[in-house]
Coordinates of C-alpha atoms and ligand atoms in Angstrom, one line a residue:
X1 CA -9.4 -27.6 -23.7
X2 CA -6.2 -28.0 -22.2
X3 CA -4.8 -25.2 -19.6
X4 CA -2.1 -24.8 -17.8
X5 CA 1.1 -27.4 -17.1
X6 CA 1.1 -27.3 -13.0
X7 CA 4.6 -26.9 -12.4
X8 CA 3.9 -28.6 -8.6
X9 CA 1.2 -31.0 -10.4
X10 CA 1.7 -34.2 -8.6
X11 CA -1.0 -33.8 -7.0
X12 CA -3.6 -33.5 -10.1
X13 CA -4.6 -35.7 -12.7
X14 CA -5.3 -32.8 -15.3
X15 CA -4.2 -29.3 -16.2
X16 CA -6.6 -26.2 -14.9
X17 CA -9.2 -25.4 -18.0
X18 CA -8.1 -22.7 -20.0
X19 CA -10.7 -20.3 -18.3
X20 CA -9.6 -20.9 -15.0
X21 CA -6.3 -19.9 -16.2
X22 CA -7.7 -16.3 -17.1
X23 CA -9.2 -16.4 -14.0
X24 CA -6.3 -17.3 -11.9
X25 CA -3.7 -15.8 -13.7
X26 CA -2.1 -12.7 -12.3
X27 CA 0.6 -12.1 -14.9
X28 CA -1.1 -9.6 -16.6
X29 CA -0.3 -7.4 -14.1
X30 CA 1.8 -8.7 -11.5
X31 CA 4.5 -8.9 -14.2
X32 CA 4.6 -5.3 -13.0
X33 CA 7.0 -7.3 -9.7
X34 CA 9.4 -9.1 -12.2
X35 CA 12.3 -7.0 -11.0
X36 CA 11.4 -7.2 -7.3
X37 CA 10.6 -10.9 -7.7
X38 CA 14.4 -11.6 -9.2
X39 CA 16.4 -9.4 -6.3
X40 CA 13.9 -11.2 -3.7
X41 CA 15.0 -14.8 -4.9
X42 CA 18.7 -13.7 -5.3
X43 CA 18.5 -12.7 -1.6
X44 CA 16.9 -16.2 -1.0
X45 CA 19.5 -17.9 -2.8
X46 CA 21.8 -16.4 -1.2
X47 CA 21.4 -16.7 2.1
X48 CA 19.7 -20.7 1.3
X49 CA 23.4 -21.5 0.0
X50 CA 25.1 -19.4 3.2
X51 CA 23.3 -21.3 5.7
X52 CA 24.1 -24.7 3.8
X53 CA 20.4 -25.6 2.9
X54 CA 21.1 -25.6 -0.9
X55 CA 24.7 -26.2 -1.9
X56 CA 27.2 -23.9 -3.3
X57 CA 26.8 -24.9 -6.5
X58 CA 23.5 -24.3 -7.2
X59 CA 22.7 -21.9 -5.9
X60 CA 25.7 -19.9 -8.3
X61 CA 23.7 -21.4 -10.8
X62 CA 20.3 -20.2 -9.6
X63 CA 21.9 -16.7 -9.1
X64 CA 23.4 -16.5 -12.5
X65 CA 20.1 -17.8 -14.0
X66 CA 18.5 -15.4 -12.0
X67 CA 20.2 -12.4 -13.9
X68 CA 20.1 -13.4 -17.0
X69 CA 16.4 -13.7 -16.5
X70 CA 16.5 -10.3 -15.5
X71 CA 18.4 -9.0 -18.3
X72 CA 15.9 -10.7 -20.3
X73 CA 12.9 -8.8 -19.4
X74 CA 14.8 -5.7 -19.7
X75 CA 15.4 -5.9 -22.8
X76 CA 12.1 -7.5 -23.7
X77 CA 12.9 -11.0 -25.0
X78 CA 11.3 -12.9 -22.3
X79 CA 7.7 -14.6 -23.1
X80 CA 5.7 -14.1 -20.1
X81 CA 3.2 -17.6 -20.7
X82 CA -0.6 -17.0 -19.3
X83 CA -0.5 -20.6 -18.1
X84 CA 2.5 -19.3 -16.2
X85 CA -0.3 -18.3 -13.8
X86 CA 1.7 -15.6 -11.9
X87 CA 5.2 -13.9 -12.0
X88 CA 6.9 -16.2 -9.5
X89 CA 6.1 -19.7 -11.4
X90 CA 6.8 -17.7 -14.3
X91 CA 10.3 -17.1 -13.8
X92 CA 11.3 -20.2 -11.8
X93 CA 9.7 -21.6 -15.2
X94 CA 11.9 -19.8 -17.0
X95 CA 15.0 -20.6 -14.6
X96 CA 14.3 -24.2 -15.2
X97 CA 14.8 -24.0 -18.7
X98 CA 18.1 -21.9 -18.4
X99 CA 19.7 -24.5 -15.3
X100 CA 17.9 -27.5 -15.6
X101 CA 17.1 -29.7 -12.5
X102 CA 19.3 -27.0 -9.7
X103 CA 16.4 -24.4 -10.5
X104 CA 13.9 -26.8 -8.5
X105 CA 16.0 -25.7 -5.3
X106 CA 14.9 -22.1 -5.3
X107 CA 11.8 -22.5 -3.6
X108 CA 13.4 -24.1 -0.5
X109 CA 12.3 -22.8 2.8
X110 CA 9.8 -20.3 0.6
X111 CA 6.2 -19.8 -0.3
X112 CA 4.9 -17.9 -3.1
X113 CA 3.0 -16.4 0.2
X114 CA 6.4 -15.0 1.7
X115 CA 7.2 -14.1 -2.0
X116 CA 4.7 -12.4 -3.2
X117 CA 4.6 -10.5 0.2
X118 CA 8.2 -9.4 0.0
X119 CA 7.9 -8.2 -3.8
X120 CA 4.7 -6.3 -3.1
X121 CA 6.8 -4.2 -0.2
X122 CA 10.2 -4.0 -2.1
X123 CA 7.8 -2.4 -4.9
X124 CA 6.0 -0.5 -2.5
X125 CA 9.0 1.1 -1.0
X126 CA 10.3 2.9 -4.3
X127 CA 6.4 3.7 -5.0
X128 CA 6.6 5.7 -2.0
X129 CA 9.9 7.8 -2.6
X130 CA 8.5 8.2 -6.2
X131 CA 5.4 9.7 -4.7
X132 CA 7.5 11.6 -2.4
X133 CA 9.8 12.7 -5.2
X134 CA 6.8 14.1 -6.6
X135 CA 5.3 16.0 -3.9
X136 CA 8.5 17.6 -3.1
X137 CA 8.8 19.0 -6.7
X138 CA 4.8 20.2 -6.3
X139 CA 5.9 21.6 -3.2
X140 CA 8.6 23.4 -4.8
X141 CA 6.4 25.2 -7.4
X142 CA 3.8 26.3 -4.9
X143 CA 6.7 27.8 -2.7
X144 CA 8.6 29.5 -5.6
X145 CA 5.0 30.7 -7.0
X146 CA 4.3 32.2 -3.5
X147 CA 7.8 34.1 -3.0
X148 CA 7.0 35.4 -6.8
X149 CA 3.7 36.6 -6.0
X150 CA 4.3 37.9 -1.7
X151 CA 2.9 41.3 -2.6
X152 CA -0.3 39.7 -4.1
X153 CA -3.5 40.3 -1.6
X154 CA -6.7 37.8 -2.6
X155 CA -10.1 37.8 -1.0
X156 CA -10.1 35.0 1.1
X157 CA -13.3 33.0 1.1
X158 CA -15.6 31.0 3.2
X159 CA -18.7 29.2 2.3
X160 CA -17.1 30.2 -1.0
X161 CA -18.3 34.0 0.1
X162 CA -15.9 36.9 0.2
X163 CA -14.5 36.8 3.7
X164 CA -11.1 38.3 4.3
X165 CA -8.1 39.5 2.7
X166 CA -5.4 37.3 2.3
X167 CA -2.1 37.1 1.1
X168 CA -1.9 35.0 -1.8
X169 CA 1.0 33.5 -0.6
X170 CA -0.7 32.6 2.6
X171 CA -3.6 31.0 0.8
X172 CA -0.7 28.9 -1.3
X173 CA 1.4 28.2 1.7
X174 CA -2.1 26.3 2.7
X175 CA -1.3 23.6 0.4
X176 CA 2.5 23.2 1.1
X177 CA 1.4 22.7 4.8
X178 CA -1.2 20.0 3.2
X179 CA 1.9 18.4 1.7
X180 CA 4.1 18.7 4.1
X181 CA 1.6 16.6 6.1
X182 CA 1.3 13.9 3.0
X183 CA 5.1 13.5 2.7
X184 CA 5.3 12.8 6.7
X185 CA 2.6 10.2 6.5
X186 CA 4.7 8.6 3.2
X187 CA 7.6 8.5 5.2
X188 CA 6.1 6.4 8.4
X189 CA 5.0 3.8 6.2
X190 CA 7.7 3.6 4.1
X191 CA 9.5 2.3 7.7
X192 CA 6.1 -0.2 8.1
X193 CA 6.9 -1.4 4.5
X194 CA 10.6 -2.0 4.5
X195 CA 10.5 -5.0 6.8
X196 CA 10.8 -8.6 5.3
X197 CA 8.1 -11.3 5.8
X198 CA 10.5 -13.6 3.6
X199 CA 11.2 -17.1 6.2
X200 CA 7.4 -16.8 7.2
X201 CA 6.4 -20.0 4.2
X202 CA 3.1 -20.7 3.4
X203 CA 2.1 -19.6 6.9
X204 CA 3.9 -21.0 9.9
X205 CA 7.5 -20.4 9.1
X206 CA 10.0 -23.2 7.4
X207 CA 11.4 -26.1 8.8
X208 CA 15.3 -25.0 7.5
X209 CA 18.0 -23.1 9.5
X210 CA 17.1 -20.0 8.0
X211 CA 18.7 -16.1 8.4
X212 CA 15.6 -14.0 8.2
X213 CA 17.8 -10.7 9.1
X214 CA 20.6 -12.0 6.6
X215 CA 18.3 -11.5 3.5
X216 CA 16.6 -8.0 5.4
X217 CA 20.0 -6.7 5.3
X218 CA 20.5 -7.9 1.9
X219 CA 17.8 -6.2 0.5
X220 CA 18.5 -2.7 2.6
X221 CA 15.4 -3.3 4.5
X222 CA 14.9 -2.0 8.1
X223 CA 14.1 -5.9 10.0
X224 CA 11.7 -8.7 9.3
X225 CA 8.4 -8.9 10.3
X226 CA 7.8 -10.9 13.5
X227 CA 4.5 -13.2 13.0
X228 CA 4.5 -15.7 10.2
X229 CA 0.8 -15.8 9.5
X230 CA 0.7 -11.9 10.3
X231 CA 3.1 -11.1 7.2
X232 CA 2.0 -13.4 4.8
X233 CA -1.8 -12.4 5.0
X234 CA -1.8 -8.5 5.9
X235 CA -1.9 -6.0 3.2
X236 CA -2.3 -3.2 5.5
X237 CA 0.4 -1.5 4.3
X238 CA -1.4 -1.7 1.0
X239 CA -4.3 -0.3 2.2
X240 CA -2.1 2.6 3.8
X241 CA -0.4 3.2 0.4
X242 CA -3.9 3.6 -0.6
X243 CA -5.3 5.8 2.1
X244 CA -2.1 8.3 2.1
X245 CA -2.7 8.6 -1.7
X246 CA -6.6 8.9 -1.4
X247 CA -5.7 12.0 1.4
X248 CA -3.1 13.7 -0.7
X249 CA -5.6 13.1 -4.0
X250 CA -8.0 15.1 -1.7
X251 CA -5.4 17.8 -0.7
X252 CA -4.6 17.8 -4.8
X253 CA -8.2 18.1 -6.0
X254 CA -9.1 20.9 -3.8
X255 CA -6.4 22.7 -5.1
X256 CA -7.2 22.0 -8.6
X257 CA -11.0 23.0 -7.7
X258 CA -9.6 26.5 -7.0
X259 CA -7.8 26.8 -9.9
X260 CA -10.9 26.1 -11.7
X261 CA -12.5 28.6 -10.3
X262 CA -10.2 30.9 -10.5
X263 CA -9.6 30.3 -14.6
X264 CA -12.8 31.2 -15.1
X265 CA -13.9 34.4 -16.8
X266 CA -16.3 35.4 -13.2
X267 CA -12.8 35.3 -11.1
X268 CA -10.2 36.3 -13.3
X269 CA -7.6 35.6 -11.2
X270 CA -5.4 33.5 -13.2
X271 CA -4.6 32.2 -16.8
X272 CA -3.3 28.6 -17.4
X273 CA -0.8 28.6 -20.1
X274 CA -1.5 27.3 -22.9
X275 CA 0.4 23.8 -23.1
X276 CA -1.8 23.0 -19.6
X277 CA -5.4 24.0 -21.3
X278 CA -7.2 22.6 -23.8
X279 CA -10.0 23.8 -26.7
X280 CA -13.3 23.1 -27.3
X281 CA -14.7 21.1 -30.4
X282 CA -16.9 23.7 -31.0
X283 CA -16.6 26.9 -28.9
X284 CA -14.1 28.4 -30.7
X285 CA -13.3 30.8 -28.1
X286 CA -13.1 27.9 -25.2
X287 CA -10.4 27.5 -22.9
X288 CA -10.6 25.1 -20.9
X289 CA -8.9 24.1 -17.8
X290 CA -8.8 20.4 -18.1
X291 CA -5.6 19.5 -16.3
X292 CA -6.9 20.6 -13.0
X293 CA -10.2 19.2 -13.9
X294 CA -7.9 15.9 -14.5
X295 CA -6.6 16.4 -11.2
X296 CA -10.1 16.7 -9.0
X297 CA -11.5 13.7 -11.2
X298 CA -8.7 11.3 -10.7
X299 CA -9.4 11.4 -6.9
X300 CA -12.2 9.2 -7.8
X301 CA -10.5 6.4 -8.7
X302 CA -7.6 6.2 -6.3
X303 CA -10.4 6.7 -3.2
X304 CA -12.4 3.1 -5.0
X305 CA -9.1 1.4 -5.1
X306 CA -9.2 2.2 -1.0
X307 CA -12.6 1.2 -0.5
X308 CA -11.9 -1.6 -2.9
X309 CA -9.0 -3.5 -1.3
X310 CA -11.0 -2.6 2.3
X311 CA -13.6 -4.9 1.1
X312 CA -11.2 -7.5 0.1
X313 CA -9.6 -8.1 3.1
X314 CA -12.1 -7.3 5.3
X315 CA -13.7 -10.9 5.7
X316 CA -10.9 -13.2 4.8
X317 CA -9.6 -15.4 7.7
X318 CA -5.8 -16.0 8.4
X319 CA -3.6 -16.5 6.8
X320 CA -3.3 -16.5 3.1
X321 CA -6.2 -16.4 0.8
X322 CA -6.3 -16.3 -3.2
X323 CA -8.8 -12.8 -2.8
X324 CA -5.3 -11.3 -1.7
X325 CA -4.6 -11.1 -5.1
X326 CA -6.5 -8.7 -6.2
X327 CA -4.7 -6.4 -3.8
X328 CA -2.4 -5.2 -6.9
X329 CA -4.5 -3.5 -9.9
X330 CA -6.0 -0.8 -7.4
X331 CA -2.6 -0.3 -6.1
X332 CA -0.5 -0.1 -9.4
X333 CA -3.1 2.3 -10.9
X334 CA -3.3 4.2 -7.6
X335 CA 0.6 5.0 -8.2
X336 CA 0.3 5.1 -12.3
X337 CA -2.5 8.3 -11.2
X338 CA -0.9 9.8 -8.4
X339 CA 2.7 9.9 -10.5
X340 CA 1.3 11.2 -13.8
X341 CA -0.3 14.4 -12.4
X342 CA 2.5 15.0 -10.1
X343 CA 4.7 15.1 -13.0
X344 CA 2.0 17.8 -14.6
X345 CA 1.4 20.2 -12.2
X346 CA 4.4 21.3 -11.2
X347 CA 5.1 23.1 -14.7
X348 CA 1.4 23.9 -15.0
X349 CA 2.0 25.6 -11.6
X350 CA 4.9 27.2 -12.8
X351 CA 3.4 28.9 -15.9
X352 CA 0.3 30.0 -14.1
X353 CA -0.4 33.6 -14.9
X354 CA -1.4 35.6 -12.4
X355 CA -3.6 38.7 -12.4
X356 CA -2.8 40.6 -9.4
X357 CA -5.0 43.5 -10.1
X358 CA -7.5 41.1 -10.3
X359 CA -7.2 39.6 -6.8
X360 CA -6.2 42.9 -5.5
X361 CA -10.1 44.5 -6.7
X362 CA -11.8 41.4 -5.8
X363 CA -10.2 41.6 -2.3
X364 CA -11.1 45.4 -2.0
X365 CA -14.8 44.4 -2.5
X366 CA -17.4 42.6 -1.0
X367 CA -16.9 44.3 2.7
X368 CA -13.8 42.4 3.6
X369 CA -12.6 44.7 5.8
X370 CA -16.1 44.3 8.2
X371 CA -14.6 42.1 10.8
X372 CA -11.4 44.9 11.1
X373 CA -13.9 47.5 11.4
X374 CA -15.5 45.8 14.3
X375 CA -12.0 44.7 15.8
X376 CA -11.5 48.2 15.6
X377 CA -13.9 49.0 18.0
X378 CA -13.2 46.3 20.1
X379 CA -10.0 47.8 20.8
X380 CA -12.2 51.0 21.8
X381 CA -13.3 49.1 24.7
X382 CA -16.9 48.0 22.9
X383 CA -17.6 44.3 23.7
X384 CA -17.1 42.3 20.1
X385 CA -20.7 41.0 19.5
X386 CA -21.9 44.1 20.2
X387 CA -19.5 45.7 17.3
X388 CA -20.0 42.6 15.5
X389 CA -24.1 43.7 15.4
X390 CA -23.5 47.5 14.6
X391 CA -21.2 46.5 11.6
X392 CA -23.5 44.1 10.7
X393 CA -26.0 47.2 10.4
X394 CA -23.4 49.5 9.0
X395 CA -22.6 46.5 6.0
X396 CA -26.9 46.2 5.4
X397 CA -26.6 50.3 5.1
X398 CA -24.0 50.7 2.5
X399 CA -25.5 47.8 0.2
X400 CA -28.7 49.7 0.2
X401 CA -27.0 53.2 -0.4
X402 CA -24.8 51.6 -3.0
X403 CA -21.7 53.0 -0.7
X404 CA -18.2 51.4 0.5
X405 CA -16.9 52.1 4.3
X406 CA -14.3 54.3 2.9
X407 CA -17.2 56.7 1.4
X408 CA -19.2 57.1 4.7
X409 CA -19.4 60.3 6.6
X410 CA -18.7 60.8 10.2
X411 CA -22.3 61.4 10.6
X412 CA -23.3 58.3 9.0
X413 CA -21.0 56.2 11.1
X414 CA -22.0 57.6 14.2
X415 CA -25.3 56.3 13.5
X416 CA -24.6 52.7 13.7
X417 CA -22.5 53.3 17.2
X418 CA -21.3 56.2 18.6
X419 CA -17.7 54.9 18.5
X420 CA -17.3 54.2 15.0
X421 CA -16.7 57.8 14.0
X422 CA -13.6 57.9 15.9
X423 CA -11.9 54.7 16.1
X424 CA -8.9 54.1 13.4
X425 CA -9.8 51.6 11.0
X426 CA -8.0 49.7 8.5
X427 CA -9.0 51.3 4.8
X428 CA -6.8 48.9 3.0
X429 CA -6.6 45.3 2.3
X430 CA -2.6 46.2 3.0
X431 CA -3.8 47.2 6.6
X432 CA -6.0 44.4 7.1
X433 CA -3.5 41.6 5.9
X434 CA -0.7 43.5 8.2
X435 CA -2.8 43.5 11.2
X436 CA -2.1 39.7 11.3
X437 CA 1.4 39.8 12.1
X438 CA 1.7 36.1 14.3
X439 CA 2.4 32.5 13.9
X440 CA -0.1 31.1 11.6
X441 CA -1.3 34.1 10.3
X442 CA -1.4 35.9 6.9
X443 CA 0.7 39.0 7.7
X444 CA 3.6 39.3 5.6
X445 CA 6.5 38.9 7.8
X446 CA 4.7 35.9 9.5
X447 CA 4.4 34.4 5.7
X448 CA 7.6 35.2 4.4
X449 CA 8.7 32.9 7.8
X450 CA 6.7 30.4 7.4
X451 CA 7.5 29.8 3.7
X452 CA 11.3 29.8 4.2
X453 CA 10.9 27.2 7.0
X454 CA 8.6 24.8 5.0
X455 CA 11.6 25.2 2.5
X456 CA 14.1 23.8 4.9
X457 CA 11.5 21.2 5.7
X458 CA 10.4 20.4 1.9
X459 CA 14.7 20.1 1.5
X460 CA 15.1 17.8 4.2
X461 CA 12.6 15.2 3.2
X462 CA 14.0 15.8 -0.3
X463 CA 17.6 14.8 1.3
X464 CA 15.9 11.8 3.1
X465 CA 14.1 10.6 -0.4
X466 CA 17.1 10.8 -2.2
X467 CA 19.2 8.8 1.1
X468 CA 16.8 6.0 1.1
X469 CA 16.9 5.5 -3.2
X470 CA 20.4 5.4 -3.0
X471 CA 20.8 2.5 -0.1
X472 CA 18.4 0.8 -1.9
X473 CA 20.4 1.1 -5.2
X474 CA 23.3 -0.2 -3.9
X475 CA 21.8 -3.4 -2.1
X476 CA 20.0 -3.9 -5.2
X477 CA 23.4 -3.5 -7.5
X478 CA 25.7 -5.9 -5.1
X479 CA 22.6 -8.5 -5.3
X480 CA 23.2 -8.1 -9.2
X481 CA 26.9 -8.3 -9.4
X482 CA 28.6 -12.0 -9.0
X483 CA 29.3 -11.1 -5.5
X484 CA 26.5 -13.3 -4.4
X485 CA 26.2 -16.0 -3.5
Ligands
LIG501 N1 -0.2 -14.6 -7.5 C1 -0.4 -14.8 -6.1 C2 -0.8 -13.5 -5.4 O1 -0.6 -12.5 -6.0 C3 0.8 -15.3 -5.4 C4 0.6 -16.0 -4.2 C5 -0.1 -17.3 -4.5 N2 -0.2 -18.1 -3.3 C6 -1.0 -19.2 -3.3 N3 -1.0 -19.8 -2.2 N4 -1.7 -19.5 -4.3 O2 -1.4 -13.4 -4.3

């Protein structure tokens, strides 16, 4: 069975067999670089022509062959061939048949090693602000959910146990920090990602004149990188793509585990709307919070597509290797996850009902005030483990007598220390969550603060994401008008 026509076959006496065309073939996905591929070579082109190593003419001829290429695959009428084998043979294949012999000139001074390289990171660059785009708008709802709700007390919990009060807008604020945090970590490798490794060849550079900062600067990116066999076999900024996305999956899926909890009939505390829950096939009265459960699922796959391209390139030698190629399927899908729920939760965040009598009862019960009763006593001069034991005593006491603090007699107190009858203690969850009135803590003032603040920050990055899509939208426009070369 015949295969594939080798478009660099002088060196073999038969095509590949058909099933080491599936096997080799990357096209199915890396199709996904078309665009990226195109701009990359038009940059090459240009600056091959520029620097006299193709001439003029052809390189007009490769450019304009170039963008009708592109305009075919926009509009669907290009035939993306299996025996193609990946997206770069595909569409100098393809450039052939539109110029003729002057297509053959392309892939001076170039290696599908540099190539592939540069159209992973020129991908990789908008995946990032369209991650970031995302988070910003997640950010958004959580903050606009929190100034709704800044007179809404929760218990707070640890070991999942009622601990302290807690101002729900605190406990949400949590998670805007979280983000805050993923957005920084986006943005540092977005300025790893934007440097070219085009001019590095197969592996030790090109033998040609070339202007390695002269097709940087035509693609708006930030330099080149500086070691030939270093940028054509890395794929650490893949694997950091991977990791940001695995940590904010994390951030994402713990949130979505509380909203689970907190849908459910033994919290109460809030009500997905119905266009972000589902029904039950057969439980009529089910309502089920399967978005978030989307949401904490999903982290599973994007943390295997880290541990996934970590094994790949773990034991390859320098420089390039053929595994390399499976670095894209894990990454594509990672994005394809990652931009699909940050596109849901946002409204699903914004329709969230919330039951503030709810939270308010749950946070009124369960002894939450015990570590203020002790602090109180504290501040009556009694050392803190000591109050810390005769609360401890006082808690054990009212669960056997069925009793809250409030409900105790002076008597009774002074029987767990002789103090406690006449030190001030909070009675509200109010007094508790206003007793915290300092930089990272839940007291309103403190909250309202620190959620204006993450606002301006949130708006900044938002400025900066929007900045970098429109430098790269111009590069990419110029490289598409008849400018070049
Ligand atoms: N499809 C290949 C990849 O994704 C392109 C680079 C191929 N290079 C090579 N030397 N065979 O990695």
């Amino acid at each position: 069975m015949s295969g594939g026509t080798k478009l660099w076959g002088g060196r073999f006496q038969k095509p590949t067999h058909e099933l080491v065309d599936q096997l080799n073939a990357s096209l199915p996905f890396d199709r996904r670089l078309a665009r990226h591929d195109i701009l990359g070579s038009l940059a090459h082109v240009t600056m091959l022509a520029r620097q006299g190593i193709v001439p003029l003419e052809d390189a007009r001829a490769i450019a304009r062959g170039l963008r009708a290429i592109l305009q075919e695959i926009q509009e669907e009428r290009f035939e993306f061939r299996l025996a193609d084998e990946d997206i770069h043979l595909s569409v100098e294949r393809r450039l052939r048949e539109l110029i003729g012999a002057a297509a053959g000139r392309l892939h001076t001074a170039r290696s599908r090693n540099d190539q592939v390289a540069l159209d992973f990171r020129l991908w990789m660059r908008e995946a990032i602000l369209e991650v970031g785009e995302g988070i910003v708008e997640t950010g958004r709802a959580l903050l606009d959910l929190a100034n709704e709700h800044c007179d809404v007390v929760l218990p707070g919990y640890t070991h999942l146990q009622r601990a302290q009060p807690l101002l729900l807008a605190h406990h949400l604020h949590a998670y805007v920090a979280m983000l805050a945090r993923d957005l920084a970590r986006l943005q540092e490798l977005y300025r790893r990602v934007n440097r070219s490794p085009l001019g590095s060849g197969a592996l030790a550079g090109v033998p040609y004149p070339i202007d390695r900062a002269f097709v940087a600067e035509l693609l708006a990116m930030d330099g080149i990188l500086e070691n030939s066999i270093d940028a054509v076999s890395d794929r650490d900024f893949a694997l950091e793509f991977l990791a940001d996305l695995a940590i904010l999956m994390a951030h994402l899926s713990r949130l979505a585990e509380e909203l689970v909890l907190w849908s459910s009939s033994e919290f109460g505390f809030i009500e997905f709307d119905d266009a972000f829950a589902t029904g039950s096939s057969i439980m009529p009265q089910k309502k089920n919070p399967d978005v978030a459960e989307l949401l904490r699922g999903k982290s599973g796959r994007v943390f295997g597509h880290l541990i996934g391209l970590l094994t790949v390139v773990k034991g390859l030698p320098l420089a390039y290797n053929k595994d390399l190629q499976e670095d894209k399927e894990g990454v594509f899908d990672a994005l394809d996850t990652v931009a699909l729920l940050l596109r849901v939760l946002p409204p699903m965040l914004r329709t969230l009902r919330i039951d503030r009598e709810r939270m308010h009862t749950a946070a009124e019960q369960g002894f939450t005030l015990a570590t203020d009763v002790a602090d109180a006593l504290v501040r009556a001069g009694v050392p803190f483990r000591e109050a810390h034991e005769a609360v401890g005593r006082l808690v054990a006491y009212c669960i056997a007598e069925g009793k809250t603090f409030g409900e105790l007699a002076a008597d009774e107190l002074a029987r767990f220390h002789p103090r406690l009858a006449e030190v001030v203690f909070p009675r509200t969850v109010w007094d508790a969550v206003r007793a915290r009135e300092h930089p990272g803590g839940t007291g309103p003032e403190h909250v309202a603060r620190a959620l204006e603040a993450s606002r301006s920050e949130l708006e900044r990055t938002a400025g900066w994401l929007q900045q970098e899509r429109q430098r790269i939208d111009k590069a990419f426009a110029r490289l598409l008008s008849e400018e070049f070369p």
